[in-house]
Short mmCIF file of C-alpha atoms and ligand atoms in Angstrom, two decimals:
data_model
loop_
_atom_site.label_atom_id
_atom_site.label_comp_id
_atom_site.label_asym_id
_atom_site.label_seq_id
_atom_site.Cartn_x
_atom_site.Cartn_y
_atom_site.Cartn_z
CA MET F 648 225.08 40.55 -19.36
CA SER F 649 223.18 41.66 -16.23
CA GLU F 650 222.27 39.05 -13.68
CA PRO F 651 218.49 38.57 -13.25
CA TYR F 652 216.97 39.42 -9.87
CA LYS F 653 216.42 36.35 -7.67
CA ARG F 654 213.69 37.89 -5.52
CA VAL F 655 211.30 40.63 -6.59
CA ALA F 656 208.83 42.45 -4.30
CA LEU F 657 205.78 44.11 -5.80
CA ILE F 658 204.11 46.78 -3.67
CA GLY F 659 200.56 47.75 -4.72
CA LEU F 660 198.95 44.88 -6.57
CA GLY F 661 197.07 46.70 -9.31
CA LEU F 662 197.17 46.74 -13.11
CA ILE F 663 200.88 47.41 -13.47
CA ALA F 664 202.20 45.12 -10.71
CA SER F 665 199.94 42.23 -11.68
CA SER F 666 200.96 42.59 -15.34
CA MET F 667 204.63 42.53 -14.26
CA PHE F 668 203.99 39.31 -12.35
CA TRP F 669 202.23 37.59 -15.26
CA ALA F 670 204.93 38.77 -17.67
CA MET F 671 207.60 37.28 -15.37
CA ARG F 672 205.67 34.02 -15.29
CA ARG F 673 205.27 34.01 -19.08
CA ILE F 674 209.01 34.09 -19.60
CA GLY F 675 209.33 31.37 -16.96
CA THR F 676 211.92 33.05 -14.76
CA GLN F 677 212.87 31.30 -11.53
CA THR F 678 212.48 34.64 -9.78
CA HIS F 679 210.55 34.45 -6.51
CA VAL F 680 207.91 37.18 -6.43
CA SER F 681 206.36 38.45 -3.23
CA GLY F 682 203.55 40.98 -3.20
CA TYR F 683 201.92 43.39 -0.80
CA ALA F 684 198.82 45.56 -1.05
CA ARG F 685 197.42 47.78 1.66
CA SER F 686 193.90 46.41 1.58
CA ALA F 687 193.08 42.95 2.95
CA GLU F 688 190.58 42.52 0.14
CA THR F 689 193.26 43.01 -2.54
CA ARG F 690 195.61 40.60 -0.77
CA GLU F 691 192.80 38.03 -0.60
CA THR F 692 192.05 38.45 -4.31
CA ALA F 693 195.76 38.10 -5.11
CA ARG F 694 195.93 34.80 -3.20
CA ARG F 695 192.79 33.52 -4.89
CA ILE F 696 194.07 34.17 -8.43
CA GLY F 697 197.65 33.04 -7.74
CA LEU F 698 199.13 36.50 -8.13
CA CYS F 699 202.67 36.33 -6.62
CA ASP F 700 204.41 33.35 -5.03
CA THR F 701 203.85 34.86 -1.59
CA VAL F 702 201.36 37.54 -0.62
CA CYS F 703 202.66 39.30 2.49
CA GLU F 704 200.70 40.96 5.27
CA THR F 705 203.20 43.74 5.96
CA LEU F 706 205.69 45.97 4.17
CA PRO F 707 208.75 44.80 6.20
CA GLU F 708 207.91 41.22 5.30
CA VAL F 709 207.60 41.87 1.56
CA VAL F 710 210.83 43.85 1.14
CA ARG F 711 213.11 42.02 3.59
CA ASP F 712 214.83 39.57 1.20
CA ALA F 713 214.08 41.31 -2.10
CA ASP F 714 216.75 42.19 -4.68
CA LEU F 715 214.30 44.38 -6.60
CA ILE F 716 211.49 46.32 -4.94
CA VAL F 717 208.86 47.79 -7.26
CA LEU F 718 206.68 50.62 -5.96
CA ALA F 719 203.45 50.29 -7.94
CA VAL F 720 201.10 52.37 -5.80
CA PRO F 721 199.48 55.70 -6.79
CA VAL F 722 202.11 58.45 -7.10
CA GLY F 723 200.84 60.28 -4.00
CA ALA F 724 201.41 57.19 -1.82
CA MET F 725 205.02 56.46 -2.87
CA GLY F 726 206.77 58.64 -0.27
CA ALA F 727 204.90 57.16 2.70
CA VAL F 728 205.50 53.60 1.46
CA ALA F 729 209.22 54.31 0.94
CA LYS F 730 209.54 55.75 4.45
CA GLU F 731 207.87 52.74 6.04
CA MET F 732 209.85 50.09 4.14
CA ALA F 733 213.27 51.82 4.22
CA PRO F 734 214.61 50.29 7.47
CA TYR F 735 214.00 46.76 6.17
CA LEU F 736 215.70 46.94 2.77
CA LYS F 737 218.49 44.48 2.02
CA PRO F 738 221.86 46.16 1.32
CA GLY F 739 222.62 46.08 -2.42
CA ALA F 740 218.94 45.89 -3.38
CA THR F 741 217.45 48.08 -6.12
CA VAL F 742 214.30 50.11 -5.51
CA THR F 743 212.33 51.20 -8.56
CA ASP F 744 208.88 52.64 -9.12
CA VAL F 745 206.44 52.67 -12.03
CA GLY F 746 204.88 56.06 -11.30
CA SER F 747 203.55 58.19 -14.13
CA VAL F 748 205.33 61.28 -12.76
CA LYS F 749 209.01 61.32 -11.92
CA GLN F 750 210.26 64.52 -10.25
CA THR F 751 207.77 64.39 -7.39
CA VAL F 752 208.28 60.67 -6.86
CA ILE F 753 212.06 61.06 -6.80
CA ASP F 754 211.74 63.93 -4.28
CA ALA F 755 209.31 61.93 -2.14
CA VAL F 756 211.07 58.55 -2.22
CA GLY F 757 214.81 59.29 -2.56
CA PRO F 758 215.43 60.96 0.82
CA HIS F 759 213.98 57.98 2.72
CA LEU F 760 216.24 55.35 1.15
CA PRO F 761 219.51 54.31 2.78
CA ASP F 762 222.81 54.69 0.88
CA THR F 763 223.12 50.91 0.84
CA VAL F 764 220.43 50.52 -1.88
CA HIS F 765 220.14 51.76 -5.48
CA PHE F 766 217.16 53.87 -6.53
CA VAL F 767 216.38 53.62 -10.25
CA PRO F 768 213.03 55.23 -11.12
CA GLY F 769 211.12 53.90 -14.12
CA HIS F 770 207.84 54.33 -15.97
CA PRO F 771 206.26 51.74 -18.26
CA MET F 772 204.37 53.60 -20.98
CA ALA F 773 201.64 51.02 -21.08
CA GLY F 774 198.25 50.80 -19.45
CA THR F 775 194.55 50.32 -19.87
CA GLU F 776 191.54 52.01 -18.31
CA HIS F 777 191.18 49.05 -15.91
CA SER F 778 192.68 48.82 -12.44
CA GLY F 779 193.09 46.40 -9.55
CA PRO F 780 194.70 42.98 -9.08
CA GLU F 781 192.53 41.21 -11.64
CA SER F 782 193.17 43.66 -14.47
CA GLY F 783 196.75 42.62 -15.32
CA PHE F 784 197.86 40.52 -18.26
CA ASP F 785 201.21 39.16 -19.40
CA SER F 786 201.56 41.05 -22.70
CA LEU F 787 200.87 44.58 -21.38
CA PHE F 788 204.48 45.70 -21.87
CA ASP F 789 205.19 43.96 -25.17
CA ASN F 790 206.89 46.36 -27.57
CA ARG F 791 205.98 49.33 -25.37
CA TRP F 792 208.51 51.77 -23.98
CA THR F 793 209.60 51.75 -20.39
CA LEU F 794 211.34 54.99 -19.58
CA ILE F 795 214.22 54.72 -17.14
CA VAL F 796 214.82 58.00 -15.33
CA PRO F 797 217.91 57.71 -13.11
CA PRO F 798 218.88 60.78 -11.09
CA SER F 799 222.50 61.80 -11.72
CA GLY F 800 225.01 59.66 -9.89
CA THR F 801 222.89 56.48 -10.04
CA ASP F 802 224.97 53.30 -10.20
CA GLU F 803 225.36 52.34 -13.89
CA GLU F 804 225.26 48.60 -13.24
CA ALA F 805 221.99 48.94 -11.31
CA VAL F 806 220.50 50.92 -14.21
CA GLN F 807 221.57 48.34 -16.79
CA ARG F 808 220.20 45.53 -14.67
CA LEU F 809 216.79 47.21 -14.45
CA GLU F 810 216.82 47.87 -18.19
CA ALA F 811 217.54 44.19 -18.85
CA TYR F 812 214.71 43.24 -16.49
CA TRP F 813 212.17 45.38 -18.36
CA GLN F 814 213.39 44.09 -21.72
CA GLY F 815 212.82 40.59 -20.36
CA LEU F 816 209.19 41.55 -19.71
CA GLY F 817 208.80 42.46 -23.40
CA ALA F 818 209.40 46.21 -23.15
CA MET F 819 211.78 48.50 -25.01
CA THR F 820 213.70 50.84 -22.74
CA GLU F 821 214.95 54.39 -23.07
CA ARG F 822 216.67 56.66 -20.60
CA MET F 823 215.28 60.13 -20.05
CA GLU F 824 216.01 63.21 -17.98
CA ILE F 825 213.57 63.73 -15.11
CA GLU F 826 212.12 67.10 -16.18
CA HIS F 827 211.85 66.04 -19.80
CA HIS F 828 210.02 62.87 -18.78
CA ASP F 829 207.36 64.86 -16.95
CA LEU F 830 206.86 67.20 -19.91
CA VAL F 831 206.67 64.39 -22.50
CA CYS F 832 204.18 62.49 -20.34
CA ALA F 833 202.06 65.61 -19.86
CA VAL F 834 201.71 65.80 -23.66
CA VAL F 835 201.25 62.14 -24.58
CA SER F 836 199.33 60.89 -21.55
CA HIS F 837 198.25 63.32 -18.86
CA ILE F 838 196.50 66.01 -20.92
CA PRO F 839 194.71 63.42 -23.12
CA HIS F 840 193.29 61.88 -19.94
CA LEU F 841 192.21 65.29 -18.64
CA ILE F 842 190.48 66.10 -21.93
CA ALA F 843 188.76 62.70 -21.97
CA TYR F 844 187.49 63.36 -18.45
CA THR F 845 186.14 66.77 -19.50
CA MET F 846 184.47 65.33 -22.60
CA VAL F 847 182.42 63.03 -20.39
CA GLY F 848 181.86 65.78 -17.81
CA VAL F 849 180.57 68.23 -20.42
CA ALA F 850 178.31 65.60 -22.03
CA ASP F 851 176.89 64.83 -18.60
CA ASP F 852 176.31 68.53 -17.87
CA LEU F 853 174.28 69.34 -20.98
CA SER F 854 170.61 69.78 -20.30
CA ARG F 855 169.56 69.54 -23.97
CA VAL F 856 171.34 66.19 -24.59
CA SER F 857 170.36 63.33 -22.28
CA ASP F 858 172.75 60.75 -20.81
CA GLN F 859 170.74 58.10 -22.66
CA GLU F 860 171.42 59.83 -25.99
CA VAL F 861 175.14 60.09 -25.20
CA ILE F 862 175.28 56.34 -24.48
CA LYS F 863 173.07 55.43 -27.47
CA PHE F 864 174.88 57.52 -30.09
CA SER F 865 178.41 57.40 -28.65
CA ALA F 866 179.89 55.50 -31.60
CA ALA F 867 180.60 58.77 -33.40
CA GLY F 868 183.95 59.59 -31.79
CA PHE F 869 182.83 59.87 -28.19
CA ARG F 870 183.29 56.18 -27.36
CA ASP F 871 186.87 55.88 -28.74
CA PHE F 872 187.93 59.24 -27.48
CA THR F 873 186.67 58.81 -23.92
CA ARG F 874 187.71 55.19 -23.21
CA ILE F 875 190.47 56.42 -20.90
CA ALA F 876 187.98 58.47 -18.86
CA ALA F 877 187.10 55.17 -17.15
CA SER F 878 190.59 55.11 -15.57
CA ASP F 879 191.21 55.03 -11.83
CA PRO F 880 190.35 58.41 -10.19
CA THR F 881 192.94 58.12 -7.39
CA MET F 882 195.78 57.47 -9.80
CA TRP F 883 194.83 60.39 -12.02
CA ARG F 884 194.16 62.82 -9.17
CA ASP F 885 197.70 62.10 -7.98
CA VAL F 886 199.19 62.51 -11.48
CA PHE F 887 197.80 66.04 -11.86
CA LEU F 888 198.64 67.10 -8.31
CA THR F 889 202.23 65.91 -8.74
CA ASN F 890 202.89 67.05 -12.30
CA LYS F 891 201.44 70.53 -11.87
CA ASP F 892 203.93 72.64 -13.82
CA ALA F 893 204.10 70.53 -16.96
CA THR F 894 200.36 69.88 -17.14
CA ILE F 895 199.49 73.54 -16.55
CA GLU F 896 201.99 74.58 -19.24
CA MET F 897 200.53 72.07 -21.70
CA LEU F 898 196.94 72.98 -20.84
CA GLY F 899 197.81 76.58 -21.74
CA ARG F 900 199.06 75.42 -25.14
CA PHE F 901 195.94 73.33 -25.74
CA THR F 902 193.69 76.22 -24.76
CA GLU F 903 195.47 78.49 -27.27
CA GLU F 904 194.95 75.96 -30.05
CA LEU F 905 191.28 75.49 -29.15
CA PHE F 906 190.71 79.25 -29.20
CA ALA F 907 192.42 79.49 -32.60
CA LEU F 908 190.17 76.72 -33.95
CA GLN F 909 187.10 78.34 -32.37
CA ARG F 910 187.95 81.59 -34.14
CA ALA F 911 188.48 79.78 -37.46
CA ILE F 912 185.05 78.12 -37.13
CA ARG F 913 183.34 81.38 -36.15
CA THR F 914 184.89 83.35 -39.02
CA GLY F 915 184.35 80.51 -41.51
CA ASP F 916 188.09 80.15 -42.16
CA GLY F 917 187.90 76.78 -43.94
CA GLU F 918 191.44 77.14 -45.25
CA GLN F 919 192.86 77.30 -41.73
CA LEU F 920 190.78 74.36 -40.53
CA HIS F 921 191.74 72.26 -43.57
CA ALA F 922 195.44 73.04 -43.21
CA TYR F 923 195.35 72.23 -39.51
CA PHE F 924 193.53 68.92 -39.98
CA THR F 925 195.83 67.94 -42.88
CA ARG F 926 198.92 68.55 -40.76
CA THR F 927 197.55 66.66 -37.75
CA ARG F 928 196.29 63.77 -39.89
CA ALA F 929 199.78 63.25 -41.32
CA ILE F 930 201.26 63.17 -37.82
CA ARG F 931 198.58 60.83 -36.47
CA ARG F 932 198.99 58.43 -39.40
CA GLY F 933 202.66 58.13 -38.52
CA ILE F 934 201.70 56.63 -35.12
CA LEU F 935 201.00 52.90 -35.40
P1 NAD H 551 195.85 50.31 -9.65
O1 NAD H 551 194.82 51.23 -9.11
O2 NAD H 551 195.44 49.21 -10.56
O3 NAD H 551 196.67 49.66 -8.43
C1 NAD H 551 197.24 50.38 -7.39
C2 NAD H 551 197.35 49.45 -6.20
O4 NAD H 551 198.02 50.11 -5.14
C3 NAD H 551 196.00 49.00 -5.66
O5 NAD H 551 196.04 47.62 -5.43
C4 NAD H 551 195.88 49.75 -4.33
O6 NAD H 551 195.12 49.03 -3.39
C5 NAD H 551 197.34 49.83 -3.93
N1 NAD H 551 197.64 50.91 -2.98
C6 NAD H 551 197.18 52.18 -2.97
N2 NAD H 551 197.74 52.87 -1.98
C7 NAD H 551 198.57 52.02 -1.35
C8 NAD H 551 199.43 52.12 -0.24
N3 NAD H 551 199.55 53.27 0.42
N4 NAD H 551 200.16 51.04 0.14
C9 NAD H 551 200.07 49.88 -0.53
N5 NAD H 551 199.25 49.70 -1.59
C10 NAD H 551 198.52 50.76 -1.98
O7 NAD H 551 196.96 51.24 -10.29
P2 NAD H 551 198.00 50.97 -11.48
O8 NAD H 551 197.35 51.34 -12.75
O9 NAD H 551 198.63 49.65 -11.33
O10 NAD H 551 199.05 52.13 -11.15
C11 NAD H 551 200.10 51.94 -10.23
C12 NAD H 551 201.17 52.96 -10.54
O11 NAD H 551 201.57 52.80 -11.89
C13 NAD H 551 200.74 54.41 -10.37
O12 NAD H 551 201.77 55.13 -9.75
C14 NAD H 551 200.55 54.90 -11.79
O13 NAD H 551 200.86 56.27 -11.92
C15 NAD H 551 201.52 54.03 -12.57
N6 NAD H 551 201.17 53.76 -13.97
C16 NAD H 551 199.88 53.49 -14.32
C17 NAD H 551 199.58 53.27 -15.66
C18 NAD H 551 198.15 53.02 -16.11
O14 NAD H 551 197.81 53.28 -17.26
N7 NAD H 551 197.29 52.51 -15.26
C19 NAD H 551 200.59 53.28 -16.63
C20 NAD H 551 201.91 53.49 -16.21
C21 NAD H 551 202.19 53.74 -14.88
#
């Protein structure tokens, strides 16, 4: 059985990092958790709500003694953070991240890390539309998948130790190839967010339907469908800029389907619409 980490450092104290901290506290581990966020305001909030055992003022301070370092900043910031913290990492430590995109993060972070540490990228498939240090909660990862995406040659013991850590936080874990991860996430997470953003954008753009009407009558699909359009703009900007190929490929597929449905509606092809909705309903009902 893998040994638990004695000291964990959380970098970027937002939804994911704060949920990791509360989940560690829920299971009552003796692990010491230190945290760092770039903004003084976030660090102040973290101290006020008791997020982390120690809130550090600098990156060297937060990583210095840590056995596990978790990069929980927006994907576009990971490389710069890795570069700055690299000289201060303890030999034998494991660095992981929780970024929603893997190839770009691995390319941005990996080259900065010394050979004396293990780099085991990960991605918890759990989230809400809320962000910031006060948005976390201890059950966020319960029965949700955390994908572990080790580049080839990663130390097996370090991978197993990280898997055991995530399972301790309530998650199920699965290993995935880097490229496949980015494609799967484009389908199940990135494109749905993009479409939710456009739903709100289009509704806002219409001159014949007022914003008041959208808010007033939003129960009919719009409210459920667009919940995730309230998500953090920085995080999602970075996701699309760093998962370009997979999201563009998937957008192409979605556009084809939409055109096919548009044609079926225009030509009154009820049979095609019915068959399509029957097939998709069966798939959707299989998702709990
Ligand atoms: P968040 O916006 O709640 O928190 C991000 C934190 O990082 C903030 O406290 C911000 O101040 C801090 N930060 C930003 N740039 C920084 C920098 N350069 N140095 C130090 N701190 C910095 O975001 P989140 O939802 O917790 O997302 C964090 C990571 O987790 C992202 O990479 C995201 O892709 C990934 N993720 C998010 C979700 C989700 O649904 N929210 C799910 C899985 C993975």
